[in-house]
Amino acid sequence: MCLTDSQTCTFEWVVAAVMVSSYGCGEVVPVHIVTHASQLPPEFLHPSADKKLVIGFDCEGVDLCRNGSLCIMQLAFPDAIYLVDAIEGGRGLVEACKPALESSYITKVIHDCKRDSEALYFQFNIKLHNVFDTQIAYSLIEEQEGGTKVPDDYISFVGLLADPRYCGMSYLEKEEVRVLLRQDPNFWKYRPLSELMVRAATDDVRFLLYIYNKMVVKMNSKSLWYLAVRGALYCRCFCITDNGYADWPPLPPVPENVVSDNKLLQEEILSVVDVPPGKMGLVIGRKGASILAIKESCNCEIFIGGAKGPPDKVFVIGPGKEVRKAEAILRGRMMDVYY
């Protein structure tokens, strides 16, 4: 591992990636291991309307959620990648990133923001804002181009990378890391960072800006609005507290000049449905059949916390009328549970 005194590392394998990535040239892109906020770009630390940014973003950790441990934040800029080491840099380093992560002037390109957002919120009181979630964008583009929406058909990051329309790259090393994580869940806590850890963390963000550029030009005004509002709702999804999301920024308003099927767009909402303790399995149904049936009959997304929590809650996201319909079906299902 070729660390210098300034904790900067550049690997030869970066060269091939850059040739096909959003960085747009054959130059080696440096990977910086950050242990102090002063090592981060000033324009990131101090967001400004005069210098808006688009960056790739991801987090790594141990059981990454409200109760887990966030270990690394990856930031991909056009000219460099920064691995923010939350273990070595401590709480102060992550908190120094709070203005940027909450800023509307910095677009964070991420794949499936829910758990990353939950970890940031409960561990560091950071409300992740202004995300371009490539998982959401992929589904919206498919719908926009006439594809059939399939419930529970969420593109994985590996699948997205493999799609030739966006990247066309295999990511075999991801499975290697998954095997290591199953063998040792504390993989991301070990220091110093191994070459594999640096490479794996970098691989999770190094193509995000390239994919962003491919996606954003495909999306019409309606899809871009849905992306913005759903990204905001996904960020707060698992961040439920007693205040009912009151401390989160307002959602993007419904644009007056954008119509769908000759109708104005409906407001998108997030609803949290409480489930009687110990009854979640009955509500979900065998192999998720009940939840899948609700998704098929309602134009909305439904998530549960699962093993990571939050327990005994169902999260429903979509147009207001469809969400209320899903709520009614869920509550009817719970009545069946009681009786």
Short mmCIF file of C-alpha atoms in Angstrom, two decimals:
data_model
loop_
_atom_site.label_atom_id
_atom_site.label_comp_id
_atom_site.label_asym_id
_atom_site.label_seq_id
_atom_site.Cartn_x
_atom_site.Cartn_y
_atom_site.Cartn_z
CA MET A 1 0.00 0.00 0.00
CA CYS A 2 1.73 3.18 -1.20
CA LEU A 3 0.83 5.77 1.43
CA THR A 4 2.76 9.00 1.56
CA ASP A 5 3.20 11.22 4.59
CA SER A 6 0.12 13.19 3.58
CA GLN A 7 -1.98 9.99 3.57
CA THR A 8 -2.44 10.08 -0.20
CA CYS A 9 -2.50 6.91 -2.21
CA THR A 10 -2.59 6.39 -5.98
CA PHE A 11 -2.92 2.88 -7.40
CA GLU A 12 -2.09 1.76 -10.91
CA TRP A 13 -5.51 0.10 -11.23
CA VAL A 14 -7.10 3.55 -11.12
CA VAL A 15 -5.77 4.31 -14.59
CA ALA A 16 -7.98 1.81 -16.40
CA ALA A 17 -11.02 3.01 -14.50
CA VAL A 18 -10.41 6.62 -15.38
CA MET A 19 -10.28 5.81 -19.08
CA VAL A 20 -13.99 4.92 -18.96
CA SER A 21 -15.15 7.00 -16.03
CA SER A 22 -16.64 10.45 -15.64
CA TYR A 23 -13.18 11.87 -15.03
CA GLY A 24 -12.86 12.01 -18.79
CA CYS A 25 -9.13 11.62 -19.37
CA GLY A 26 -6.33 9.13 -19.10
CA GLU A 27 -4.74 10.74 -16.07
CA VAL A 28 -4.41 8.85 -12.81
CA VAL A 29 -7.01 10.01 -10.30
CA PRO A 30 -5.52 10.24 -6.80
CA VAL A 31 -7.23 8.55 -3.87
CA HIS A 32 -6.82 10.54 -0.66
CA ILE A 33 -7.27 8.97 2.75
CA VAL A 34 -8.62 11.79 4.90
CA THR A 35 -8.11 11.92 8.66
CA HIS A 36 -8.50 15.68 9.10
CA ALA A 37 -11.00 18.10 7.61
CA SER A 38 -8.21 20.31 6.26
CA GLN A 39 -7.45 17.57 3.70
CA LEU A 40 -10.87 18.04 2.05
CA PRO A 41 -11.55 20.59 -0.73
CA PRO A 42 -12.62 24.00 0.66
CA GLU A 43 -15.54 24.17 -1.77
CA PHE A 44 -16.88 20.97 -0.18
CA LEU A 45 -16.44 22.12 3.41
CA HIS A 46 -18.03 25.51 2.67
CA PRO A 47 -20.90 24.99 0.20
CA SER A 48 -21.79 28.00 -1.90
CA ALA A 49 -24.42 28.92 -4.47
CA ASP A 50 -21.55 30.35 -6.53
CA LYS A 51 -19.84 26.97 -6.80
CA LYS A 52 -22.35 24.14 -6.94
CA LEU A 53 -20.91 20.65 -6.93
CA VAL A 54 -21.92 17.16 -8.00
CA ILE A 55 -20.05 14.39 -6.18
CA GLY A 56 -20.28 10.63 -5.86
CA PHE A 57 -21.07 9.52 -2.32
CA ASP A 58 -21.22 6.30 -0.32
CA CYS A 59 -20.62 5.02 3.20
CA GLU A 60 -19.04 1.85 4.56
CA GLY A 61 -19.42 0.50 8.07
CA VAL A 62 -20.24 -2.32 10.42
CA ASP A 63 -23.97 -3.13 10.33
CA LEU A 64 -24.56 0.27 8.76
CA CYS A 65 -27.78 1.68 10.22
CA ARG A 66 -28.84 3.69 13.29
CA ASN A 67 -27.14 1.26 15.67
CA GLY A 68 -24.13 0.28 13.57
CA SER A 69 -20.78 1.95 13.11
CA LEU A 70 -20.00 4.24 10.18
CA CYS A 71 -16.32 3.72 9.30
CA ILE A 72 -15.67 5.42 5.94
CA MET A 73 -17.38 8.01 3.76
CA GLN A 74 -16.35 8.05 0.11
CA LEU A 75 -16.46 11.30 -1.87
CA ALA A 76 -15.83 11.17 -5.63
CA PHE A 77 -14.91 14.47 -7.29
CA PRO A 78 -14.07 14.90 -10.98
CA ASP A 79 -10.35 15.07 -10.20
CA ALA A 80 -9.92 12.96 -7.05
CA ILE A 81 -11.54 10.52 -4.64
CA TYR A 82 -11.51 11.14 -0.90
CA LEU A 83 -11.95 8.37 1.67
CA VAL A 84 -13.04 10.08 4.87
CA ASP A 85 -11.78 7.84 7.66
CA ALA A 86 -14.31 8.13 10.48
CA ILE A 87 -12.31 5.72 12.65
CA GLU A 88 -9.01 7.63 12.57
CA GLY A 89 -10.53 11.10 12.12
CA GLY A 90 -13.21 10.65 14.72
CA ARG A 91 -16.55 12.33 15.19
CA GLY A 92 -15.16 15.80 14.51
CA LEU A 93 -14.12 14.84 10.97
CA VAL A 94 -17.57 13.51 10.05
CA GLU A 95 -19.27 16.52 11.62
CA ALA A 96 -17.08 18.82 9.52
CA CYS A 97 -18.81 17.29 6.49
CA LYS A 98 -22.29 18.09 7.85
CA PRO A 99 -22.75 21.42 5.98
CA ALA A 100 -21.91 19.74 2.67
CA LEU A 101 -24.04 16.65 3.23
CA GLU A 102 -27.02 18.81 4.16
CA SER A 103 -26.44 21.43 1.46
CA SER A 104 -28.72 22.00 -1.51
CA TYR A 105 -25.67 23.34 -3.39
CA ILE A 106 -23.97 19.93 -3.45
CA THR A 107 -25.65 17.05 -5.26
CA LYS A 108 -24.72 13.71 -3.74
CA VAL A 109 -24.86 10.88 -6.29
CA ILE A 110 -25.52 7.65 -4.40
CA HIS A 111 -26.99 4.21 -4.97
CA ASP A 112 -29.75 3.41 -2.44
CA CYS A 113 -29.44 6.14 0.16
CA LYS A 114 -31.69 4.76 2.92
CA ARG A 115 -29.24 3.05 5.28
CA ASP A 116 -26.43 5.57 4.70
CA SER A 117 -28.85 8.35 5.59
CA GLU A 118 -30.07 6.49 8.67
CA ALA A 119 -26.52 6.01 9.96
CA LEU A 120 -25.62 9.66 9.38
CA TYR A 121 -28.77 10.88 11.11
CA PHE A 122 -28.69 8.76 14.26
CA GLN A 123 -24.93 8.64 14.73
CA PHE A 124 -24.01 12.21 13.72
CA ASN A 125 -27.27 14.19 13.52
CA ILE A 126 -26.66 14.76 9.79
CA LYS A 127 -29.73 14.99 7.54
CA LEU A 128 -28.56 13.83 4.12
CA HIS A 129 -30.07 16.18 1.55
CA ASN A 130 -30.13 16.76 -2.22
CA VAL A 131 -29.30 13.25 -3.38
CA PHE A 132 -29.37 11.83 -6.89
CA ASP A 133 -30.16 8.22 -6.09
CA THR A 134 -29.16 6.09 -9.07
CA GLN A 135 -31.41 3.24 -7.96
CA ILE A 136 -34.45 5.53 -8.09
CA ALA A 137 -33.26 7.17 -11.32
CA TYR A 138 -32.87 3.79 -13.02
CA SER A 139 -36.50 2.85 -12.30
CA LEU A 140 -37.78 6.26 -13.40
CA ILE A 141 -35.90 6.06 -16.70
CA GLU A 142 -37.26 2.57 -17.31
CA GLU A 143 -40.82 3.83 -16.76
CA GLN A 144 -40.22 6.96 -18.84
CA GLU A 145 -39.01 4.83 -21.75
CA GLY A 146 -42.08 2.59 -21.64
CA GLY A 147 -40.89 -0.22 -19.43
CA THR A 148 -43.27 -2.04 -17.12
CA LYS A 149 -42.86 -1.25 -13.45
CA VAL A 150 -42.25 -4.46 -11.52
CA PRO A 151 -42.72 -4.38 -7.71
CA ASP A 152 -39.56 -5.19 -5.77
CA ASP A 153 -37.46 -4.91 -8.93
CA TYR A 154 -34.71 -2.69 -7.54
CA ILE A 155 -31.50 -2.58 -9.56
CA SER A 156 -28.43 -3.53 -7.55
CA PHE A 157 -25.27 -1.47 -7.85
CA VAL A 158 -23.52 -4.42 -9.48
CA GLY A 159 -26.42 -4.71 -11.93
CA LEU A 160 -26.30 -1.00 -12.70
CA LEU A 161 -22.57 -1.11 -13.40
CA ALA A 162 -23.07 -4.06 -15.74
CA ASP A 163 -25.77 -2.29 -17.79
CA PRO A 164 -24.06 -1.18 -21.02
CA ARG A 165 -26.28 1.91 -21.23
CA TYR A 166 -24.64 3.32 -18.13
CA CYS A 167 -21.28 1.68 -17.57
CA GLY A 168 -20.93 -1.85 -18.89
CA MET A 169 -18.42 -2.90 -16.25
CA SER A 170 -18.30 -6.12 -14.23
CA TYR A 171 -17.73 -5.78 -10.50
CA LEU A 172 -16.49 -9.21 -9.48
CA GLU A 173 -14.53 -7.85 -6.54
CA LYS A 174 -17.78 -6.80 -4.83
CA GLU A 175 -18.58 -10.45 -4.18
CA GLU A 176 -15.09 -10.96 -2.73
CA VAL A 177 -15.74 -8.17 -0.24
CA ARG A 178 -19.17 -9.59 0.59
CA VAL A 179 -17.57 -12.94 1.41
CA LEU A 180 -15.05 -11.21 3.67
CA LEU A 181 -17.85 -9.29 5.39
CA ARG A 182 -19.75 -12.50 6.06
CA GLN A 183 -16.59 -14.02 7.52
CA ASP A 184 -15.75 -10.95 9.58
CA PRO A 185 -18.45 -8.24 9.97
CA ASN A 186 -15.82 -5.89 11.47
CA PHE A 187 -13.91 -5.76 8.15
CA TRP A 188 -14.31 -1.96 7.75
CA LYS A 189 -13.11 -1.20 11.29
CA TYR A 190 -9.54 -2.44 10.89
CA ARG A 191 -6.68 0.04 10.60
CA PRO A 192 -4.46 0.77 8.84
CA LEU A 193 -6.63 0.44 5.75
CA SER A 194 -5.44 -2.43 3.56
CA GLU A 195 -5.03 -2.08 -0.20
CA LEU A 196 -8.17 -4.20 -0.64
CA MET A 197 -10.16 -1.92 1.68
CA VAL A 198 -9.03 1.18 -0.19
CA ARG A 199 -9.73 -0.40 -3.56
CA ALA A 200 -13.17 -1.68 -2.51
CA ALA A 201 -14.21 1.65 -1.01
CA THR A 202 -13.01 3.50 -4.09
CA ASP A 203 -14.75 1.12 -6.49
CA ASP A 204 -18.10 1.91 -4.88
CA VAL A 205 -17.94 5.56 -6.00
CA ARG A 206 -15.51 5.88 -8.89
CA PHE A 207 -18.15 5.40 -11.61
CA LEU A 208 -21.01 7.31 -9.98
CA LEU A 209 -20.33 10.61 -11.74
CA TYR A 210 -20.08 8.86 -15.09
CA ILE A 211 -23.41 7.12 -14.46
CA TYR A 212 -24.94 10.40 -13.30
CA ASN A 213 -23.97 12.10 -16.56
CA LYS A 214 -25.48 9.23 -18.55
CA MET A 215 -28.72 9.29 -16.57
CA VAL A 216 -29.46 12.96 -16.13
CA VAL A 217 -29.62 13.66 -19.87
CA LYS A 218 -32.22 10.91 -20.30
CA MET A 219 -34.63 12.26 -17.69
CA ASN A 220 -37.51 14.59 -18.50
CA SER A 221 -38.89 17.24 -16.14
CA LYS A 222 -41.40 14.85 -14.58
CA SER A 223 -38.79 12.18 -13.87
CA LEU A 224 -36.37 14.74 -12.42
CA TRP A 225 -39.04 15.98 -10.01
CA TYR A 226 -39.94 12.45 -8.96
CA LEU A 227 -36.24 11.75 -8.44
CA ALA A 228 -35.78 14.82 -6.24
CA VAL A 229 -38.80 14.20 -4.04
CA ARG A 230 -38.36 10.44 -3.76
CA GLY A 231 -34.68 10.89 -2.97
CA ALA A 232 -35.68 13.23 -0.13
CA LEU A 233 -38.28 10.75 1.15
CA TYR A 234 -35.87 7.80 0.89
CA CYS A 235 -33.29 9.77 2.90
CA ARG A 236 -35.69 10.26 5.79
CA CYS A 237 -37.45 6.89 5.44
CA PHE A 238 -35.75 4.96 8.27
CA CYS A 239 -34.94 8.13 10.26
CA ILE A 240 -38.21 8.05 12.15
CA THR A 241 -38.27 9.77 15.57
CA ASP A 242 -40.97 11.12 17.86
CA ASN A 243 -40.96 14.45 15.99
CA GLY A 244 -42.28 12.92 12.77
CA TYR A 245 -39.48 14.27 10.50
CA ALA A 246 -40.17 17.85 11.64
CA ASP A 247 -36.46 18.71 11.65
CA TRP A 248 -35.95 17.72 7.99
CA PRO A 249 -35.94 20.27 5.16
CA PRO A 250 -39.16 20.75 3.16
CA LEU A 251 -39.80 18.50 0.17
CA PRO A 252 -39.48 19.86 -3.37
CA PRO A 253 -42.87 21.35 -4.32
CA VAL A 254 -44.99 19.90 -7.10
CA PRO A 255 -44.04 21.80 -10.29
CA GLU A 256 -47.05 23.57 -11.78
CA ASN A 257 -45.86 23.26 -15.37
CA VAL A 258 -45.28 19.51 -15.38
CA VAL A 259 -48.18 17.19 -16.15
CA SER A 260 -48.62 13.41 -16.33
CA ASP A 261 -51.33 11.94 -18.54
CA ASN A 262 -52.80 15.43 -18.91
CA LYS A 263 -53.06 15.76 -15.12
CA LEU A 264 -50.97 17.70 -12.65
CA LEU A 265 -48.60 15.58 -10.63
CA GLN A 266 -49.75 14.38 -7.22
CA GLU A 267 -47.84 15.28 -4.09
CA GLU A 268 -45.58 12.44 -2.93
CA ILE A 269 -45.64 11.53 0.76
CA LEU A 270 -44.10 9.14 3.27
CA SER A 271 -46.36 7.34 5.70
CA VAL A 272 -45.24 5.20 8.64
CA VAL A 273 -47.65 2.43 9.67
CA ASP A 274 -47.19 0.86 13.10
CA VAL A 275 -47.52 -2.91 13.29
CA PRO A 276 -48.46 -4.83 16.46
CA PRO A 277 -45.32 -6.27 18.10
CA GLY A 278 -44.53 -9.75 16.83
CA LYS A 279 -47.02 -9.54 13.97
CA MET A 280 -44.81 -8.22 11.17
CA GLY A 281 -44.46 -11.66 9.59
CA LEU A 282 -48.22 -12.02 9.27
CA VAL A 283 -48.49 -8.55 7.75
CA ILE A 284 -45.72 -9.26 5.23
CA GLY A 285 -47.13 -12.65 4.28
CA ARG A 286 -45.39 -15.82 3.16
CA LYS A 287 -42.21 -14.83 1.26
CA GLY A 288 -43.51 -11.24 1.23
CA ALA A 289 -46.66 -12.15 -0.71
CA SER A 290 -48.96 -9.73 1.14
CA ILE A 291 -46.65 -6.73 0.77
CA LEU A 292 -46.04 -7.59 -2.89
CA ALA A 293 -49.78 -7.75 -3.53
CA ILE A 294 -50.24 -4.29 -2.01
CA LYS A 295 -47.45 -2.91 -4.19
CA GLU A 296 -49.08 -4.39 -7.25
CA SER A 297 -52.43 -2.78 -6.46
CA CYS A 298 -51.06 0.59 -5.34
CA ASN A 299 -48.58 2.82 -7.14
CA CYS A 300 -46.23 3.16 -4.19
CA GLU A 301 -43.11 1.73 -2.60
CA ILE A 302 -43.23 -0.21 0.68
CA PHE A 303 -40.23 -0.85 2.92
CA ILE A 304 -39.71 -2.58 6.23
CA GLY A 305 -36.78 -2.21 8.57
CA GLY A 306 -36.04 -5.92 8.72
CA ALA A 307 -33.29 -7.19 11.01
CA LYS A 308 -31.65 -3.76 11.21
CA GLY A 309 -34.88 -2.04 12.21
CA PRO A 310 -36.67 0.10 12.98
CA PRO A 311 -38.92 -2.76 14.10
CA ASP A 312 -42.71 -2.99 13.90
CA LYS A 313 -43.06 -0.29 11.24
CA VAL A 314 -43.95 -0.26 7.56
CA PHE A 315 -42.83 2.70 5.41
CA VAL A 316 -44.97 3.64 2.42
CA ILE A 317 -43.80 6.17 -0.21
CA GLY A 318 -45.73 7.41 -3.23
CA PRO A 319 -48.55 9.68 -4.44
CA GLY A 320 -50.83 10.71 -1.58
CA LYS A 321 -53.94 8.84 -2.78
CA GLU A 322 -52.01 5.66 -3.47
CA VAL A 323 -50.29 5.79 -0.08
CA ARG A 324 -53.64 6.18 1.70
CA LYS A 325 -54.95 3.21 -0.26
CA ALA A 326 -51.95 1.11 0.78
CA GLU A 327 -52.41 2.23 4.40
CA ALA A 328 -56.03 1.06 4.36
CA ILE A 329 -55.05 -2.34 2.99
CA LEU A 330 -52.28 -2.70 5.58
CA ARG A 331 -54.60 -1.74 8.41
CA GLY A 332 -57.18 -4.20 7.10
CA ARG A 333 -54.51 -6.87 7.11
CA MET A 334 -53.71 -5.98 10.72
CA MET A 335 -57.37 -6.32 11.66
CA ASP A 336 -57.22 -9.83 10.25
CA VAL A 337 -54.18 -10.39 12.47
CA TYR A 338 -56.10 -9.31 15.57
CA TYR A 339 -59.14 -11.42 14.80
#
